[in-house]
Coordinates of C-alpha atoms and ligand atoms in Angstrom, one line a residue:
X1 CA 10.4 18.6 4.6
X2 CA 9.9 21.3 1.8
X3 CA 6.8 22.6 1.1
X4 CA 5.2 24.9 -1.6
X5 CA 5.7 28.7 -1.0
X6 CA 1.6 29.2 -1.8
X7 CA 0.6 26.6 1.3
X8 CA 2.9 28.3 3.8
X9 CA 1.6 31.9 2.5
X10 CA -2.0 30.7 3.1
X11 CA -1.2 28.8 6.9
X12 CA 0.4 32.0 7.7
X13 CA -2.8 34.0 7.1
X14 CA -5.4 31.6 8.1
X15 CA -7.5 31.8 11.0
X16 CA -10.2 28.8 10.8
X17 CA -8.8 25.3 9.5
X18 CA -10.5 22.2 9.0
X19 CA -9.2 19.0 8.9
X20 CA -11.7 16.7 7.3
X21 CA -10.2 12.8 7.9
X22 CA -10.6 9.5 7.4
X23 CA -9.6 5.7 8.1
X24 CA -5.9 6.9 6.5
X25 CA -5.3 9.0 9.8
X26 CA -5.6 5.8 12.1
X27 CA -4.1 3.7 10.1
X28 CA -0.8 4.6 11.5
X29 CA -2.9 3.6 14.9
X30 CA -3.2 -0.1 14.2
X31 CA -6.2 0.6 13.2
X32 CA -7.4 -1.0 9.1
X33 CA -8.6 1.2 6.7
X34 CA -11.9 0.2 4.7
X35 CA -10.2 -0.1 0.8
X36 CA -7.2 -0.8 -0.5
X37 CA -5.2 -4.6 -0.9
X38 CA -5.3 -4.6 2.9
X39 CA -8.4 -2.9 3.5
X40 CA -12.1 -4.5 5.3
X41 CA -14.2 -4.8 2.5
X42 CA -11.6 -6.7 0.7
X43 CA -12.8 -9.6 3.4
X44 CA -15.8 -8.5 4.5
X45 CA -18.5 -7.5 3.0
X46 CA -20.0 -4.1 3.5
X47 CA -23.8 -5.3 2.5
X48 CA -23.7 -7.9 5.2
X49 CA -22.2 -6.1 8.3
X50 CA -22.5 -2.4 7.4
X51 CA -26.6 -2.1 7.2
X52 CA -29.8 -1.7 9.1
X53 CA -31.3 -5.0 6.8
X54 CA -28.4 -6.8 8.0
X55 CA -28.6 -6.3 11.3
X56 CA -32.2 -7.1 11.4
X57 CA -31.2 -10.6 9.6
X58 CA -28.1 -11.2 12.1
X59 CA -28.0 -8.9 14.9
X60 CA -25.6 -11.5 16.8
X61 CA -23.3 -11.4 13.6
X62 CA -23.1 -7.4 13.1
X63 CA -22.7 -7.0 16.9
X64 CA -20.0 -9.8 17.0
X65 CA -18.2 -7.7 13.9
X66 CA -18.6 -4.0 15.9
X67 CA -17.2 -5.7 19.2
X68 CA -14.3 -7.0 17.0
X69 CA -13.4 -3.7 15.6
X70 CA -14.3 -1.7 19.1
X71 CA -11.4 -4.2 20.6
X72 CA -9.1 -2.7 18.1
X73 CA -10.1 0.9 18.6
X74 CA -9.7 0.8 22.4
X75 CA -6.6 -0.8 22.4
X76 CA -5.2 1.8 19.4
X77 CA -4.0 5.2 20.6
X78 CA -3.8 8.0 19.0
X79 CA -1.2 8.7 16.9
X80 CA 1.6 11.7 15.5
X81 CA -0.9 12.7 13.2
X82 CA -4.0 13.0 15.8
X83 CA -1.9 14.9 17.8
X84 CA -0.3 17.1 15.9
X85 CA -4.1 18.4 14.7
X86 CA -4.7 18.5 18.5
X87 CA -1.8 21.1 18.5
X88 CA -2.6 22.9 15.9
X89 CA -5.8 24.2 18.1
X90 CA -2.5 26.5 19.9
X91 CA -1.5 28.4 16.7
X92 CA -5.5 29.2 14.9
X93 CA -8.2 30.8 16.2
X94 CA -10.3 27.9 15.2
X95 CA -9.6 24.4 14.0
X96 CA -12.5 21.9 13.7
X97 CA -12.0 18.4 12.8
X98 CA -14.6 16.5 10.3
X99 CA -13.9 12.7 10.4
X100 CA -15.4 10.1 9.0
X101 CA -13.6 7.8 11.8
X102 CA -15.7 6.0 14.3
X103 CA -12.9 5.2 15.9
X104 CA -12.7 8.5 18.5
X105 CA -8.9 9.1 18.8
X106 CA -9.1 12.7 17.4
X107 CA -11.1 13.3 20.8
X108 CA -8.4 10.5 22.6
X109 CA -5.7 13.0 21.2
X110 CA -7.2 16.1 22.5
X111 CA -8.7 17.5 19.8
X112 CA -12.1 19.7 20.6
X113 CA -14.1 20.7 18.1
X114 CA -14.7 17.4 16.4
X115 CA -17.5 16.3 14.0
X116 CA -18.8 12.8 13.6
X117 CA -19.9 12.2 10.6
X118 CA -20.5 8.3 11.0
X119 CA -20.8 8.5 14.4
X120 CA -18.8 6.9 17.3
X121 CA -18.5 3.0 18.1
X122 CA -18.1 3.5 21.4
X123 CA -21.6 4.6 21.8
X124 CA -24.7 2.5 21.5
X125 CA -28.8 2.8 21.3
X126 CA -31.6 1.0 21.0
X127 CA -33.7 1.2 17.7
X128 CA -36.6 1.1 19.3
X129 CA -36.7 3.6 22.2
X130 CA -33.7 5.8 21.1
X131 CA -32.2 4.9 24.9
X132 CA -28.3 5.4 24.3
X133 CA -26.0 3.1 26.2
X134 CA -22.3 3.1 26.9
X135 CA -20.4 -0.5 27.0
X136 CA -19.9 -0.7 30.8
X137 CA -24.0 -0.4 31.1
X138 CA -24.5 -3.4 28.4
X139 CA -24.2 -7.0 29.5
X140 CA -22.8 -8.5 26.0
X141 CA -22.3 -12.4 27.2
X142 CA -25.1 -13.4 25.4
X143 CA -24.7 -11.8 21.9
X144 CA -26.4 -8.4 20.9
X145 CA -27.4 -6.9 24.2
X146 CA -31.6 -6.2 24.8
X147 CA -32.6 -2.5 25.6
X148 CA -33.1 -2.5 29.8
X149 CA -36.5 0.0 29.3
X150 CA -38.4 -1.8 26.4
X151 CA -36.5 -5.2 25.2
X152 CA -35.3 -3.4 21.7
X153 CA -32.3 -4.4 20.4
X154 CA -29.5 -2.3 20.6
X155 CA -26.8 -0.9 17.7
X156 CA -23.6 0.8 17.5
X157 CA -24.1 4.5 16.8
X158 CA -22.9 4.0 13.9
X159 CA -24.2 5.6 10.4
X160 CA -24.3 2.0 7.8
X161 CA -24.7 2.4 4.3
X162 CA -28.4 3.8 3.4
X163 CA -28.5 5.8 6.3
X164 CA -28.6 9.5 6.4
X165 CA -25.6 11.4 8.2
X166 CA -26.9 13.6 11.9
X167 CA -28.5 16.0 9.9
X168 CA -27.2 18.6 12.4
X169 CA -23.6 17.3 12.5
X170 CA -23.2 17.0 8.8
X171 CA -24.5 21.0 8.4
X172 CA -22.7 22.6 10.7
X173 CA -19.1 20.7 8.9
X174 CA -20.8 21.8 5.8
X175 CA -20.1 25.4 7.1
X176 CA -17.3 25.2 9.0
X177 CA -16.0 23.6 6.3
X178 CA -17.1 26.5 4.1
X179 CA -15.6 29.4 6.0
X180 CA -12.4 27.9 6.6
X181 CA -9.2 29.5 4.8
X182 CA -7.0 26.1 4.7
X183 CA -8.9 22.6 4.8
X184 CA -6.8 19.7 5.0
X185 CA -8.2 16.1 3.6
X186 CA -6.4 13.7 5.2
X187 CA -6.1 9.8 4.5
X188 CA -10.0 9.6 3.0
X189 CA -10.5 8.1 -0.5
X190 CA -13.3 10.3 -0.9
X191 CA -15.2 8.4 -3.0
X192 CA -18.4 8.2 0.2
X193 CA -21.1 10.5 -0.4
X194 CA -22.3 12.9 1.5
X195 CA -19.0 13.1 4.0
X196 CA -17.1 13.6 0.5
X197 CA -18.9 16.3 -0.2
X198 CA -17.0 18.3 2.4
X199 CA -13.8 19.0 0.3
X200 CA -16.0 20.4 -2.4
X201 CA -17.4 22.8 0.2
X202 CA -14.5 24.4 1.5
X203 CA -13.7 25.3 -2.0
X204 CA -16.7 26.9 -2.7
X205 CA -15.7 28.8 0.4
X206 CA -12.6 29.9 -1.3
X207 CA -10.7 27.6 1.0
X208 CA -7.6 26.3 0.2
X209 CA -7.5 22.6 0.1
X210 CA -4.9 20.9 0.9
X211 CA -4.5 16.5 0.1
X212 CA -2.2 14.6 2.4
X213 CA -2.5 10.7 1.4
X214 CA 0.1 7.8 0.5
X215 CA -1.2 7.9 -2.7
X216 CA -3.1 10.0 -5.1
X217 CA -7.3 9.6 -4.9
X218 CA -10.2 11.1 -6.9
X219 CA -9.9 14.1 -5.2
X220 CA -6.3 14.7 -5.7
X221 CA -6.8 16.7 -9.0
X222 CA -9.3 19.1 -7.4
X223 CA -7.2 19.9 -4.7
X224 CA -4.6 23.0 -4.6
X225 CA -1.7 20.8 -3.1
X226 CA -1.7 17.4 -2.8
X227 CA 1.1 15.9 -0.6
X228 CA 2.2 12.3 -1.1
X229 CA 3.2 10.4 2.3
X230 CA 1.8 9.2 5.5
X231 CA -0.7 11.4 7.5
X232 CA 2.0 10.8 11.1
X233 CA 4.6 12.5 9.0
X234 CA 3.5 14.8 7.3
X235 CA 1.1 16.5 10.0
X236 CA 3.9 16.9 12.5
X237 CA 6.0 18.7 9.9
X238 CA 3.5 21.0 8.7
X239 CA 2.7 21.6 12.8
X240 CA 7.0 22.5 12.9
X241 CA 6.1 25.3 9.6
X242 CA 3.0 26.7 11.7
X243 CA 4.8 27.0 14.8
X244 CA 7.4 28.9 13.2
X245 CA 5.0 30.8 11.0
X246 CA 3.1 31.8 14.0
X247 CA 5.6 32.7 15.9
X248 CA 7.1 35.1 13.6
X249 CA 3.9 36.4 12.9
X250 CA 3.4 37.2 16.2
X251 CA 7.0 39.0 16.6
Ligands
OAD1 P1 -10.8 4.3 2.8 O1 -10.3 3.0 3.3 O2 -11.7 4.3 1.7 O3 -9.5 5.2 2.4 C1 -8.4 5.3 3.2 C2 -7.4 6.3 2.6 O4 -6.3 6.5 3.4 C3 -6.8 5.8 1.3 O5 -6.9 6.8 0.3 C4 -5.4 5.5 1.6 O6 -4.5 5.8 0.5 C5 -5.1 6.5 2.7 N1 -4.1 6.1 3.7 C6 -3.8 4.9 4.2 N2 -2.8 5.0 5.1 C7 -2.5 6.3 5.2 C8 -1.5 7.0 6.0 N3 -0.7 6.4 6.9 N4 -1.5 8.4 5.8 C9 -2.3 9.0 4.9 N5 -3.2 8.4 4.2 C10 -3.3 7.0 4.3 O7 -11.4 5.0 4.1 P2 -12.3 6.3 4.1 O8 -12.1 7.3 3.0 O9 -12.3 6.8 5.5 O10 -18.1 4.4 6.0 O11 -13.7 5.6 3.9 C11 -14.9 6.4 4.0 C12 -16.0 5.6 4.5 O12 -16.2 4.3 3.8 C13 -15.9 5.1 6.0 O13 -16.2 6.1 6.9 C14 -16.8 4.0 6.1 C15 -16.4 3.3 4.8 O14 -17.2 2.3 4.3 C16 -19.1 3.8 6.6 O15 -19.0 2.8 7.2 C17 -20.5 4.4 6.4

């Protein structure tokens, strides 16, 4: 695989990179994205499963939908492209990953420094008492499980539409994001706000920002390079460039 001269120039030199993903990166996992002809919201429908008002009018049906999609995540694994950014954590002195996944597999693939934005869906808490549970400690026979300290009913950690990101989590992406020298956007359409924000960061940073997607998005003609093909290819290739990059750096 060829890439431009500019890109390599830049890996070779860069010490922090960021690699801020979405449902793309899993996709190659099993694992549906959210738009596109095949995508979740083209058959379901984000205002009746993916908010807090929702859940409050059907908490059976919203927990039903989560413990559909938490069946698919735990029986995805990770795939080329999660692990090759795992790898990548050999060759720079810092690599954070921002995801917009709930899905986990960048920590399932061994990655480190990793930045929910939208939370995990394998956790769980009650909105009531805060009280965070894991699946084993939840008895789910009988529909959305009741908080064991004071009867609330408990949600996936999950962040639904309306609700503000972890203030904490999306600030310190903001930066990392910021200071980075090569930030890769990976398999996001990029049109959800605040997480696509991030892009726009690591440019004011003086980042270079680099698109991998099957196809172009709104972001594409903002970026420096934009590469067109699936996340499981193309990661592994760049990995090959950085490995030989870094090892003749290091000569
Ligand atoms: P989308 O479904 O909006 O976009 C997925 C992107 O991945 C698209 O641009 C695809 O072209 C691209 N893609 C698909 N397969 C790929 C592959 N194998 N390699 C590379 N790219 C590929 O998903 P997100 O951008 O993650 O939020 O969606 C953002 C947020 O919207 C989600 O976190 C979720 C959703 O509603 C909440 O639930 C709050």
């Amino acid at each position: 695989m060829e890439f431009k001269e500019e890109f390599l120039e830049r890996l070779k030199n860069a010490r922090s990179v960021v690699f801020f993903t979405g449902a793309g990166i899993s996709a190659e996992s099993g694992i549906p994205t959210f738009r596109g002809n095949e995508g979740l919201w083209k058959k379901f429908r984000p205002e009746e499963l993916a908010n807090f008002d929702a859940f409050i009018r059907n908490p059976d049906l919203v927990w039903e939908w989560y413990q559909y999609r938490r069946k698919i995540v735990e029986e995805a694994k990770p795939n080329k492209g999660h692990l090759a950014i795992a790898e990548m954590e050999n060759y720079f002195e810092d690599v954070s990953v921002i995801t917009q996944n709930v899905d986990n597999l960048h920590s399932r693939a061994g990655s480190t420094k990793i930045f929910e934005l939208h939370g995990n869906i394998e956790r769980n808490y009650c909105i009531d008492c805060k009280t965070f549970y894991t699946h084993e400690e939840l008895n789910e026979a009988g529909g959305v499980p009741k908080c064991k300290l004071c009867g609330g009913l408990i949600r996936p950690d999950v962040v639904w539409f309306g609700e503000p990101l972890p203030q904490n989590v999306f600030s310190s992406a903001e930066r990392a994001a910021r200071k980075s020298d090569v930030c890769f956007v990976v398999g996001t359409s990029a049109v959800v706000y605040p997480a696509a924000y991030i892009p726009d960061s690591a440019k004011s940073g003086g980042s270079y920002v680099v698109e991998v997607n099957i196809e172009p998005t709104d972001l594409s003609y903002r970026v420096d390079y934009s590469i067109t093909g699936k996340a499981g290819e193309i990661l592994p290739a760049v990995l090959e460039e950085v490995k030989k990059l870094k090892t003749k750096e290091s000569k």
